[in-house]
Tab-separated table of C-alpha atoms in Angstrom:
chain	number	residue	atom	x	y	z
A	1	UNK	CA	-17.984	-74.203	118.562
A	2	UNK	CA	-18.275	-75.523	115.199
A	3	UNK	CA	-16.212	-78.832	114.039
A	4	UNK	CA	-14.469	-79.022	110.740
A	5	UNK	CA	-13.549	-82.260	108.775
A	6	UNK	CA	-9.644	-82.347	109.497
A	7	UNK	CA	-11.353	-82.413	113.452
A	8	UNK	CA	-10.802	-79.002	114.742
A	9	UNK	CA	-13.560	-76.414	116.795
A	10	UNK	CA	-13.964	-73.211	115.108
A	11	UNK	CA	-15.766	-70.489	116.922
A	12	UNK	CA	-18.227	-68.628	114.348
A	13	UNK	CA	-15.889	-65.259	115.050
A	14	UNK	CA	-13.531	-66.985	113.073
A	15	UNK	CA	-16.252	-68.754	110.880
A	16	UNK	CA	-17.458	-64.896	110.204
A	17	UNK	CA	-13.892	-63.788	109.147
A	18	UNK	CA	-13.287	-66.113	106.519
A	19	UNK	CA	-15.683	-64.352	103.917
A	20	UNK	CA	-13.906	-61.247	104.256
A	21	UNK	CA	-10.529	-62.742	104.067
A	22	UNK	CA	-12.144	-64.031	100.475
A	23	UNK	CA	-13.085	-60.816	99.384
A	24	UNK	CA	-9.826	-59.372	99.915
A	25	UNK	CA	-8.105	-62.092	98.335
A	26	UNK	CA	-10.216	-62.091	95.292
A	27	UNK	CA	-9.524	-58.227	95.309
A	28	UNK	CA	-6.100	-58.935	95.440
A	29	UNK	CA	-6.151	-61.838	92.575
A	30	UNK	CA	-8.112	-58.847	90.566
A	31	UNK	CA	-4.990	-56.361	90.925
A	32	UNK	CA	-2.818	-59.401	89.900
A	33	UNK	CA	-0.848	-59.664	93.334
A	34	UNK	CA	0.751	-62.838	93.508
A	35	UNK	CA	2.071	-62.634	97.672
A	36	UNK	CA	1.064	-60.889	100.577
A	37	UNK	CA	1.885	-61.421	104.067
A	38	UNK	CA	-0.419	-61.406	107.184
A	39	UNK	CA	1.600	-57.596	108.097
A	40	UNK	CA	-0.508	-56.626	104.683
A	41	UNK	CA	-3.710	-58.474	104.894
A	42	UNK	CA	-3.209	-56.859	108.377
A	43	UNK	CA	-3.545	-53.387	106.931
A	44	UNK	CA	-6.155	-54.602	104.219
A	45	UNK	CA	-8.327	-56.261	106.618
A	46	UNK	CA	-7.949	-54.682	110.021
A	47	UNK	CA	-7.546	-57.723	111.838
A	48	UNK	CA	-4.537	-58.084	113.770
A	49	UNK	CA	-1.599	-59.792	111.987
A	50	UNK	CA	-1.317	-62.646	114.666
A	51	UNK	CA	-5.005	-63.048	114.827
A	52	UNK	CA	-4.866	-63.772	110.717
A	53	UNK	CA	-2.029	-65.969	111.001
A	54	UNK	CA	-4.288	-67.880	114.087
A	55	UNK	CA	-7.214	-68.171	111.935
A	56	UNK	CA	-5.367	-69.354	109.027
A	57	UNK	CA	-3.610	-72.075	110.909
A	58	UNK	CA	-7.452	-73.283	112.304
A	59	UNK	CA	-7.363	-74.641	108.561
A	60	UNK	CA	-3.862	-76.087	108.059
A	61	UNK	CA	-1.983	-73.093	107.977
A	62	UNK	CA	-1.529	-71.665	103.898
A	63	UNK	CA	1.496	-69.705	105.356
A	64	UNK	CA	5.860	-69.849	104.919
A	65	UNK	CA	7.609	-68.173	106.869
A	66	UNK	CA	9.258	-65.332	104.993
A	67	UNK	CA	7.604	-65.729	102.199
A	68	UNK	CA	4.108	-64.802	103.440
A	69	UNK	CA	0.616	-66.502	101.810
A	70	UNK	CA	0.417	-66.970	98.171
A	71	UNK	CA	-2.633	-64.852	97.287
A	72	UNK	CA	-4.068	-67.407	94.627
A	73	UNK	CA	-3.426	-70.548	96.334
A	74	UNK	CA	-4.863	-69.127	99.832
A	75	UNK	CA	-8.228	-67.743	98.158
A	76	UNK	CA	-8.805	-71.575	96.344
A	77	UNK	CA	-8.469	-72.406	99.714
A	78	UNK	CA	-10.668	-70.489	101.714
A	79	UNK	CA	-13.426	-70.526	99.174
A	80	UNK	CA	-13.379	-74.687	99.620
A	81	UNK	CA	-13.941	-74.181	102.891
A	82	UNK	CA	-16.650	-72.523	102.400
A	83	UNK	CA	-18.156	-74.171	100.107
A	84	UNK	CA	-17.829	-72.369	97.310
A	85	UNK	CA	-16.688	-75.027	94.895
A	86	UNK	CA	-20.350	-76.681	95.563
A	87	UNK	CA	-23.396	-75.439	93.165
A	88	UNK	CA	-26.619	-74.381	94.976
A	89	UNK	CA	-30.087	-74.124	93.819
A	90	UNK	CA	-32.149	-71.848	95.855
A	91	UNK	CA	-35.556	-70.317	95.660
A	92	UNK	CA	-37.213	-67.221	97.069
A	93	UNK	CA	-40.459	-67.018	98.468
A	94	UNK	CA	-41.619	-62.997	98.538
A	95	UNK	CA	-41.156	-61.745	94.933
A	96	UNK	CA	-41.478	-57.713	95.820
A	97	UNK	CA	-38.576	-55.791	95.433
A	98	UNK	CA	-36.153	-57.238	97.642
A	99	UNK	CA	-36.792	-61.022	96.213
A	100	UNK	CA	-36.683	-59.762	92.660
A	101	UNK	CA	-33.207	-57.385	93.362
A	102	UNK	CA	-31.513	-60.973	94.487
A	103	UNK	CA	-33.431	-63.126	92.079
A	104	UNK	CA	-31.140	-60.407	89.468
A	105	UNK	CA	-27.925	-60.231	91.072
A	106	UNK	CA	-25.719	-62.114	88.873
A	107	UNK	CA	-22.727	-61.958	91.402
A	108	UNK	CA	-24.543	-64.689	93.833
A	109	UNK	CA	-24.578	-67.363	90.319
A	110	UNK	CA	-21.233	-66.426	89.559
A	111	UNK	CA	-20.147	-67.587	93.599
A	112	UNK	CA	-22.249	-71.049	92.685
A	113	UNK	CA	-25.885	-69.696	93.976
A	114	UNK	CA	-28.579	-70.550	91.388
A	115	UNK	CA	-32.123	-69.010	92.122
A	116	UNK	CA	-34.542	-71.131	89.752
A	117	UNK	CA	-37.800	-69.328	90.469
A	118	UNK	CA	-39.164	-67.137	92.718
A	119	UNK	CA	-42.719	-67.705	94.554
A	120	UNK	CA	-45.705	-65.649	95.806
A	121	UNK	CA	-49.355	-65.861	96.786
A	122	UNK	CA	-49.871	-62.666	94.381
A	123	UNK	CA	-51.597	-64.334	91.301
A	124	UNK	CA	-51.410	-60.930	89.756
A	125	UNK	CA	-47.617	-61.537	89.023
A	126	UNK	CA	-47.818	-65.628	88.511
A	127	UNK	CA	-45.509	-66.210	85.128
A	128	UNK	CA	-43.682	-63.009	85.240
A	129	UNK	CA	-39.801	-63.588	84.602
A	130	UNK	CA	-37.135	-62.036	86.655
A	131	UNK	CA	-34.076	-62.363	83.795
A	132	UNK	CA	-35.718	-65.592	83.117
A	133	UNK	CA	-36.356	-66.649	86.011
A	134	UNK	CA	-40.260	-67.394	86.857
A	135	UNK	CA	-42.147	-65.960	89.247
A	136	UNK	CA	-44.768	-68.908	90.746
A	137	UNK	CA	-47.682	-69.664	92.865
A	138	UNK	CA	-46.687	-70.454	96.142
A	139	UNK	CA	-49.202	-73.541	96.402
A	140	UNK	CA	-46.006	-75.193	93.764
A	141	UNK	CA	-43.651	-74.361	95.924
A	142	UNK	CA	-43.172	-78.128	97.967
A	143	UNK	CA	-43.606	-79.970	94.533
A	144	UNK	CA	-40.765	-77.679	92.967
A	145	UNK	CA	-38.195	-77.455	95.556
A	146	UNK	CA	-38.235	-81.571	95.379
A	147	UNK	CA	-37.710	-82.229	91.937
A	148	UNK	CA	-35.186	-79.866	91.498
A	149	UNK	CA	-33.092	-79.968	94.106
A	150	UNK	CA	-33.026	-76.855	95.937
A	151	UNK	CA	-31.099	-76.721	98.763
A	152	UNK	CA	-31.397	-72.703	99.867
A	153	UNK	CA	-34.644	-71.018	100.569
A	154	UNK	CA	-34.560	-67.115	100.854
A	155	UNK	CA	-37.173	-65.439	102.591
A	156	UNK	CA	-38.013	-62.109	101.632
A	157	UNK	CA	-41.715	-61.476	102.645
A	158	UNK	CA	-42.957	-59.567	105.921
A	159	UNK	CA	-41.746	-60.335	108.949
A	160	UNK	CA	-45.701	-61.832	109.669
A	161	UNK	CA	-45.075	-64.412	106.957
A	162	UNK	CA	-41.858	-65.347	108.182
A	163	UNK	CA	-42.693	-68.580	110.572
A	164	UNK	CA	-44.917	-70.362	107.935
A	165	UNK	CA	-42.479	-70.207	104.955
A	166	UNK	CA	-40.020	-71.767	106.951
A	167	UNK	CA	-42.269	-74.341	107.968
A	168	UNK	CA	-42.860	-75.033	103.650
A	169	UNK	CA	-39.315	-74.831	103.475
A	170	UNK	CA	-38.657	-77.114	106.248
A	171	UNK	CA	-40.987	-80.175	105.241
A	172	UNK	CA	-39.823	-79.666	101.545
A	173	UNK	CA	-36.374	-80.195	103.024
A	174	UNK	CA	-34.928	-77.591	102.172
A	175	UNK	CA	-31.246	-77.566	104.708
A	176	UNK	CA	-30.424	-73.555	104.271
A	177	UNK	CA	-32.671	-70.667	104.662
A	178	UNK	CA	-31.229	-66.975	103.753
A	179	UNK	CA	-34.082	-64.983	106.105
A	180	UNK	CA	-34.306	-61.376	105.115
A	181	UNK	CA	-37.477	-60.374	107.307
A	182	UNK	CA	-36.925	-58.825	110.346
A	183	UNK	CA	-37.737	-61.239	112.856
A	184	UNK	CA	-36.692	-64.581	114.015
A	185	UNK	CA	-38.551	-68.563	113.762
A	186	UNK	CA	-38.546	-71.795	114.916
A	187	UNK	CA	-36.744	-74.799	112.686
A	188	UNK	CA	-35.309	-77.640	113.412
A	189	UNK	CA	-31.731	-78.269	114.686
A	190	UNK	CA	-30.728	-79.627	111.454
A	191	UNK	CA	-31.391	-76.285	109.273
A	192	UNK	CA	-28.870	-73.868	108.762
A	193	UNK	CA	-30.807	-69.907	109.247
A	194	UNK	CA	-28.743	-67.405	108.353
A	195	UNK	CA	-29.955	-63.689	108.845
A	196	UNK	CA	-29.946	-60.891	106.916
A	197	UNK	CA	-30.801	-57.494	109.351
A	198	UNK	CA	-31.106	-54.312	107.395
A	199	UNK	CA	-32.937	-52.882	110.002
A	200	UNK	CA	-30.155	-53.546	112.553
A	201	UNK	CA	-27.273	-52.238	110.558
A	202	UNK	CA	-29.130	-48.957	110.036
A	203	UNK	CA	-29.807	-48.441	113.443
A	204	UNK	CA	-26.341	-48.890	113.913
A	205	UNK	CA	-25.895	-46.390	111.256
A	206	UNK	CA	-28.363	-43.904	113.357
A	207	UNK	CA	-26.783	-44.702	116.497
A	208	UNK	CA	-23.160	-43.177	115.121
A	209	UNK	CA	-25.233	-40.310	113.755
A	210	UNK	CA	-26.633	-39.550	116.780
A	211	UNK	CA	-23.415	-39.451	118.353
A	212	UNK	CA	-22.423	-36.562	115.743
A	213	UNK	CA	-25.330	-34.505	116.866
A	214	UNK	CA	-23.940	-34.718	120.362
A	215	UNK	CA	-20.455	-33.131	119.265
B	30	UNK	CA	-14.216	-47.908	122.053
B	31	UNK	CA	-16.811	-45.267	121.522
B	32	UNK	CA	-17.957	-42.755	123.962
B	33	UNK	CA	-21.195	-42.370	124.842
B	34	UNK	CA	-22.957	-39.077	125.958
B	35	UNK	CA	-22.379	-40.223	129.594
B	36	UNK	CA	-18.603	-40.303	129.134
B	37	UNK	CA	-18.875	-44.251	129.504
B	38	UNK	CA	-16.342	-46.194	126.683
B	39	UNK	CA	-18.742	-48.826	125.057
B	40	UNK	CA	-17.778	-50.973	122.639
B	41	UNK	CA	-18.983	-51.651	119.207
B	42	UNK	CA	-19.727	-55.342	120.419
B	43	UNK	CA	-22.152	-54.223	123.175
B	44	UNK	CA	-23.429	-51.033	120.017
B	45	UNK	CA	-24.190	-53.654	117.822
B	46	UNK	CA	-26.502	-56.240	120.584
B	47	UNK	CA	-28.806	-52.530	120.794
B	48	UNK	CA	-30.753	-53.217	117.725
B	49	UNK	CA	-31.508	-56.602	118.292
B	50	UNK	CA	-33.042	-55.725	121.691
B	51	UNK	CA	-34.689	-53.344	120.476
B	52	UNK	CA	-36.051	-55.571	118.158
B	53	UNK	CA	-36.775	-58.070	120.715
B	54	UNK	CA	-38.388	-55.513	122.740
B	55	UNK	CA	-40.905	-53.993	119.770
B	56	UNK	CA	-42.284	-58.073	119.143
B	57	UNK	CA	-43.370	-58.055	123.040
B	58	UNK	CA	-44.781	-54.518	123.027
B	59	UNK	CA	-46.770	-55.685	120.037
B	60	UNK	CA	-47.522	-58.441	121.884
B	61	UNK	CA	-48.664	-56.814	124.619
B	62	UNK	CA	-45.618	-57.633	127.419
B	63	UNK	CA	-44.966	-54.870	129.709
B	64	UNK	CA	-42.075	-55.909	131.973
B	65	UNK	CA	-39.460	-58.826	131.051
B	66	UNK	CA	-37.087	-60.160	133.092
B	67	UNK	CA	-33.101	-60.906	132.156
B	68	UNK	CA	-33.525	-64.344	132.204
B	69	UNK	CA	-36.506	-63.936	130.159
B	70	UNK	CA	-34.535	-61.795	127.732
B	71	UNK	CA	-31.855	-64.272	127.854
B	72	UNK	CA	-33.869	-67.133	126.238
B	73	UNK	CA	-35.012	-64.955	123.423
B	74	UNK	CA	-31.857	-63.115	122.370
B	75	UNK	CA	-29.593	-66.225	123.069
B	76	UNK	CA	-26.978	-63.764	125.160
B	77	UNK	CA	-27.098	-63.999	128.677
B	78	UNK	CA	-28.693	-63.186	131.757
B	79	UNK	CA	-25.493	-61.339	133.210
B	80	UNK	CA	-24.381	-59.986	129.734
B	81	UNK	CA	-27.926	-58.361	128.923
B	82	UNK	CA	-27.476	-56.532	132.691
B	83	UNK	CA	-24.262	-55.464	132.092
B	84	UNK	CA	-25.275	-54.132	128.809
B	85	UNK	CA	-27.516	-52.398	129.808
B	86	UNK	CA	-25.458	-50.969	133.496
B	87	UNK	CA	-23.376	-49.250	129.913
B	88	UNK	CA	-26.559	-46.932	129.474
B	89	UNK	CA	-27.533	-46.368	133.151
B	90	UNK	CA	-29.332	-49.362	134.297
B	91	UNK	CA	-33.227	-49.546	133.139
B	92	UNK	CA	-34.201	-52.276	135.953
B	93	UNK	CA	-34.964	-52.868	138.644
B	94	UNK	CA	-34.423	-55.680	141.302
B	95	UNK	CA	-37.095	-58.188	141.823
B	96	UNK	CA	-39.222	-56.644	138.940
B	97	UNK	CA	-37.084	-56.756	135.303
B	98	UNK	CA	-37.508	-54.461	133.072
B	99	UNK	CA	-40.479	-52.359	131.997
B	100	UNK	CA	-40.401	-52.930	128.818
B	101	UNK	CA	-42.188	-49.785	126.967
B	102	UNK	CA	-39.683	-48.056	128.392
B	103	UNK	CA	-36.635	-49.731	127.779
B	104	UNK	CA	-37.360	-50.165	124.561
B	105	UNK	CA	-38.030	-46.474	124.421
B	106	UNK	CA	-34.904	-45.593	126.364
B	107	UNK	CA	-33.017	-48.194	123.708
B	108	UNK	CA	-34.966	-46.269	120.632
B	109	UNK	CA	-33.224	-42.811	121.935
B	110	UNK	CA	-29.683	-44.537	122.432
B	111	UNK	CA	-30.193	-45.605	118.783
B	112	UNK	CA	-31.199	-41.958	117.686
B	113	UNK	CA	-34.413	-43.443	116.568
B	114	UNK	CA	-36.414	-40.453	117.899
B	115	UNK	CA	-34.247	-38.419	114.996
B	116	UNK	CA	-35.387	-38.223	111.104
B	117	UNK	CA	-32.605	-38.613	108.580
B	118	UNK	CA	-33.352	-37.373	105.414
B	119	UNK	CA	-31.633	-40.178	102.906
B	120	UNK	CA	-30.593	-40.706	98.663
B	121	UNK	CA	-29.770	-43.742	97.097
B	122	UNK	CA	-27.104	-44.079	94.620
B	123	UNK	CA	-27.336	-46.866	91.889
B	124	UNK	CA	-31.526	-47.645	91.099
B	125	UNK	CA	-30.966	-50.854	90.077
B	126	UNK	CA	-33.881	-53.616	91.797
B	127	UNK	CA	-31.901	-53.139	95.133
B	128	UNK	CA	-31.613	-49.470	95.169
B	129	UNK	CA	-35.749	-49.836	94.428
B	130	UNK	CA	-35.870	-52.003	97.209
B	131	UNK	CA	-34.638	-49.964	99.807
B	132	UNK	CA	-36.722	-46.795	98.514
B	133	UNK	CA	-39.525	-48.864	98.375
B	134	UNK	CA	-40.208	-50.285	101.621
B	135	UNK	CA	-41.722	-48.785	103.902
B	136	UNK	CA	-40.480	-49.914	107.207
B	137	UNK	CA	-37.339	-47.740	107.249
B	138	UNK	CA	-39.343	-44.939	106.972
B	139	UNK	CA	-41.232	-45.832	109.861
B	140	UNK	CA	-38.214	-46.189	111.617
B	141	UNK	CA	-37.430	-42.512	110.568
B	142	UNK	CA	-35.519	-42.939	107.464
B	143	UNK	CA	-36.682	-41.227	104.425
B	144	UNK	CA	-35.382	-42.095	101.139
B	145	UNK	CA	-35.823	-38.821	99.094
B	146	UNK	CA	-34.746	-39.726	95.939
B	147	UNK	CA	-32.813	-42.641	93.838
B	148	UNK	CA	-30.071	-40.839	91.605
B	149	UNK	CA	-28.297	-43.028	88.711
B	150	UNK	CA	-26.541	-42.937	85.494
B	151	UNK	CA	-28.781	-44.212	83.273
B	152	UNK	CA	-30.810	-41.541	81.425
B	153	UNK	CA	-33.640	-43.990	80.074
B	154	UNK	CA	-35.025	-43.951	84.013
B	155	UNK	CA	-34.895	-40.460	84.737
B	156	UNK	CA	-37.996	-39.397	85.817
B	157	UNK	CA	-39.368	-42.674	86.704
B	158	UNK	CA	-41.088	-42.993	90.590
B	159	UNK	CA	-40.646	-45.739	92.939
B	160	UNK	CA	-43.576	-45.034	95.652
B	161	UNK	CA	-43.490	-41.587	94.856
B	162	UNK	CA	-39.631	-41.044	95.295
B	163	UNK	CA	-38.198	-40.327	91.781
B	164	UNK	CA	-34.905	-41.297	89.744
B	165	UNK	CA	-32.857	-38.447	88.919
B	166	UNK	CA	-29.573	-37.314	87.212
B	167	UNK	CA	-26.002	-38.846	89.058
B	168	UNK	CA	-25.146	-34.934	87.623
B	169	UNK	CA	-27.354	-33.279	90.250
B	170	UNK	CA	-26.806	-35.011	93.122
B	171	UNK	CA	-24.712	-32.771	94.742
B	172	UNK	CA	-27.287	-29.600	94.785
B	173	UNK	CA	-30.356	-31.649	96.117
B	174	UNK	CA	-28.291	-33.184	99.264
B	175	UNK	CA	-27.427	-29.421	100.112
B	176	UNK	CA	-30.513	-28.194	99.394
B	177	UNK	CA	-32.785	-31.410	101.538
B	178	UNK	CA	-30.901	-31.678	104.393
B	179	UNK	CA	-29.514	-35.329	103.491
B	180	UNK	CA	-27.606	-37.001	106.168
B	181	UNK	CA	-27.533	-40.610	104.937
B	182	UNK	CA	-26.213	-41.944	101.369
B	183	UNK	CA	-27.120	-45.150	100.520
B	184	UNK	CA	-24.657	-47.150	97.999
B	185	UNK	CA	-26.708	-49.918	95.926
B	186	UNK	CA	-24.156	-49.756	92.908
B	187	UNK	CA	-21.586	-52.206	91.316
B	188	UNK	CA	-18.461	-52.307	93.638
B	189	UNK	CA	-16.162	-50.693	90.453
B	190	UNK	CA	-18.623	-47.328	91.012
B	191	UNK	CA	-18.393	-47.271	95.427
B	192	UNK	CA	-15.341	-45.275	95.492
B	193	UNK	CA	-16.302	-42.380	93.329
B	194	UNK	CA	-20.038	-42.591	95.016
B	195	UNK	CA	-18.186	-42.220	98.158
B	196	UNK	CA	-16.439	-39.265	96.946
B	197	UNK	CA	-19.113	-37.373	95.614
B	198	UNK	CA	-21.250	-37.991	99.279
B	199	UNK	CA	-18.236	-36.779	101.171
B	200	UNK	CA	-18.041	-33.598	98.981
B	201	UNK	CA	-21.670	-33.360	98.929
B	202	UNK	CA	-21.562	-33.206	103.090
B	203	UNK	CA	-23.023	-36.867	103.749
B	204	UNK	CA	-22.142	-38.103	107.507
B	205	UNK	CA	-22.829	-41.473	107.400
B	206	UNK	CA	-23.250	-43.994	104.041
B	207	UNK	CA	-24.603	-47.440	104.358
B	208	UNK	CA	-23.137	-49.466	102.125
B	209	UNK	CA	-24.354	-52.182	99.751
B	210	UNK	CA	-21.446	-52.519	97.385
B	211	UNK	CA	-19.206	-55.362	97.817
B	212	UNK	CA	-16.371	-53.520	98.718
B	213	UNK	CA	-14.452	-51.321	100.920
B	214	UNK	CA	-13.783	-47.650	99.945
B	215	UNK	CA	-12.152	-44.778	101.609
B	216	UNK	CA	-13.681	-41.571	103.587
B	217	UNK	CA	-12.316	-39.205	105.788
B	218	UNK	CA	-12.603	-40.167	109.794
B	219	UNK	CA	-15.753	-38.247	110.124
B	220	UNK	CA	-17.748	-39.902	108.089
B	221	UNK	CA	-19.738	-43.180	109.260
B	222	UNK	CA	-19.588	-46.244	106.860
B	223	UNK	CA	-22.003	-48.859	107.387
B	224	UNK	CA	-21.459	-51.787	105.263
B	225	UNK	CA	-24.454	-54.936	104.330
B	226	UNK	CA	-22.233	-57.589	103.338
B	227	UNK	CA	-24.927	-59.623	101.451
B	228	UNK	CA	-21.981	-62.032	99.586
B	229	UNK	CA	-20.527	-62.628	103.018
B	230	UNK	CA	-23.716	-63.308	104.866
B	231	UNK	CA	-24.252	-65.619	101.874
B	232	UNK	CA	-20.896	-67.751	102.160
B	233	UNK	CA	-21.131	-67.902	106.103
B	234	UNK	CA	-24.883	-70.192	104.840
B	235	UNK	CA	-22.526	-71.943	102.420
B	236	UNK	CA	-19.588	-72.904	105.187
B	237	UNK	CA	-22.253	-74.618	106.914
B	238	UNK	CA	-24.382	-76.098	104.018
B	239	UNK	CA	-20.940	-78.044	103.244
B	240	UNK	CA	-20.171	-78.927	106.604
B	241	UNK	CA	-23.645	-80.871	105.996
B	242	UNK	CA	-22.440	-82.762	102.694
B	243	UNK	CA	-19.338	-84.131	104.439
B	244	UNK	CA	-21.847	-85.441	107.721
């Protein structure tokens, strides 16, 4: 369980939810609806309508009664709880194609994620820019990731290279890694790994296909 | 719940643990492990001793008392559950750095995923190769998913383009899309949707990041 400020234990389930429940808010916002009730985000999100209206009131409720959740005011909401209203600097370490995709995807700066450079042991591609944004020499990595701030490190090399560049990222101090290679590694209690598993979701993918071929 | 060959109701909970024991399971083959026990298992996967047994009663057992498991061939029995003895012929939609990403490595085709071609809109990288697998015309994507045998459509394009890429695989005979696009999209109830929520995976790092500043 997980403890917020106002006091309460969230279980990551409901942690896990509340980026979804953003999405379809901001979708909502998009289409200019102003309302909605949890019957609706019911529909929207799948979720049960009681379960919404449970994980809302984890975080001080949002809700009237007969009047439903006003969509603007409940997607501010959820996106300062997570964080969004905070800017991030990250980095990447692993500039192939993966690195440089999310080194380019503008939609992680617009939610307040800044990559500032990208680093590799390739010296081949040392200086190349990534819209503007420099690919490095890994042996700068430490010096850069102290003076300027960087708070998430994404890893994007092969799963063998995994366990070191957390260990850089660790005694830079970096507090959030973002691990896209396929295996796990060993950090301290007080860093934050989220994991990225492509290959997992398309065995998962596989495993329903499979089940087609049985029919 | 989903049925399994067996006639036994598993849910998607327990279908979604499969990969990461199979993942488990690969590391110690590589490193040479040939029988585990649950407890073992346990302390790697972070489930426990009596859920990994029970998930595993779902497919008909695998160990045995007093010894664990044998661990070639669970994870060969788990490989087959996740229909990774098939080869799925897949396309990408949308080349951009992540569509190149996924063509480009490698490891999904050694998990028996082939990514036969990228397809886009943009005529200036027609033509173009990515490892060998080439770029081609959005207008002939139909033809060369009837004509290759495709099973899996990949979706690496802006969300405002998923719903009419969804189309176009559902017409074209796709059975199951994995999904890249930030957004939810409708397909009839035989077709399989995998979605990689990268944004979401991102904010759950954020939620937790903050809950750091407020320490």
């Amino acid at each position: 369980m997980y403890k917020l400020s106002k006091n309460v234990e969230v279980s990551l389930t409901v942690i896990r939810r509340l980026p979804k429940y953003h999405r379809y808010l901001s979708d909502l916002l998009d289409k200019g609806t102003t309302r909605i009730s949890s019957q609706e985000l019911s529909i929207l999100t799948g979720f049960t309508a009681s379960q919404i209206r449970q994980d809302f009131n984890n975080f001080g409720g949002f809700g009237q009664q007969g009047y439903g959740y006003n969509v603007e005011d409940l997607q501010k909401e959820l996106g300062k709880i997570l964080g969004l209203d905070f800017k991030y600097n990250a980095v990447v370490v692993g500039a192939g194609n993966l690195g440089q995709a999310i080194a380019n995807y503008k939609g992680f700066e617009d939610a307040g994620f800044k990559v500032l450079s990208l680093f590799d042991r390739n010296p081949r591609i040392f200086g190349l820019k990534i819209r503007n944004i420099e690919i490095r020499d890994m042996e700068t990595i430490e010096e850069f990731i102290k003076e300027n701030n960087v708070e998430i490190g994404i890893i994007t090399t092969p799963k063998e290279s995994a366990q070191e560049v957390a260990d850089i990222y660790v005694k830079a101090g970096i507090k959030g890694i973002w691990n896209f290679a396929p295996t796990d590694f060993i950090v301290p209690d007080n860093v934050i790994v989220e994991n990225v598993r492509l290959n997992e979701s398309l065995f998962i993918l596989s495993y329903f296909l499979k089940t087609l071929h049985q029919d």
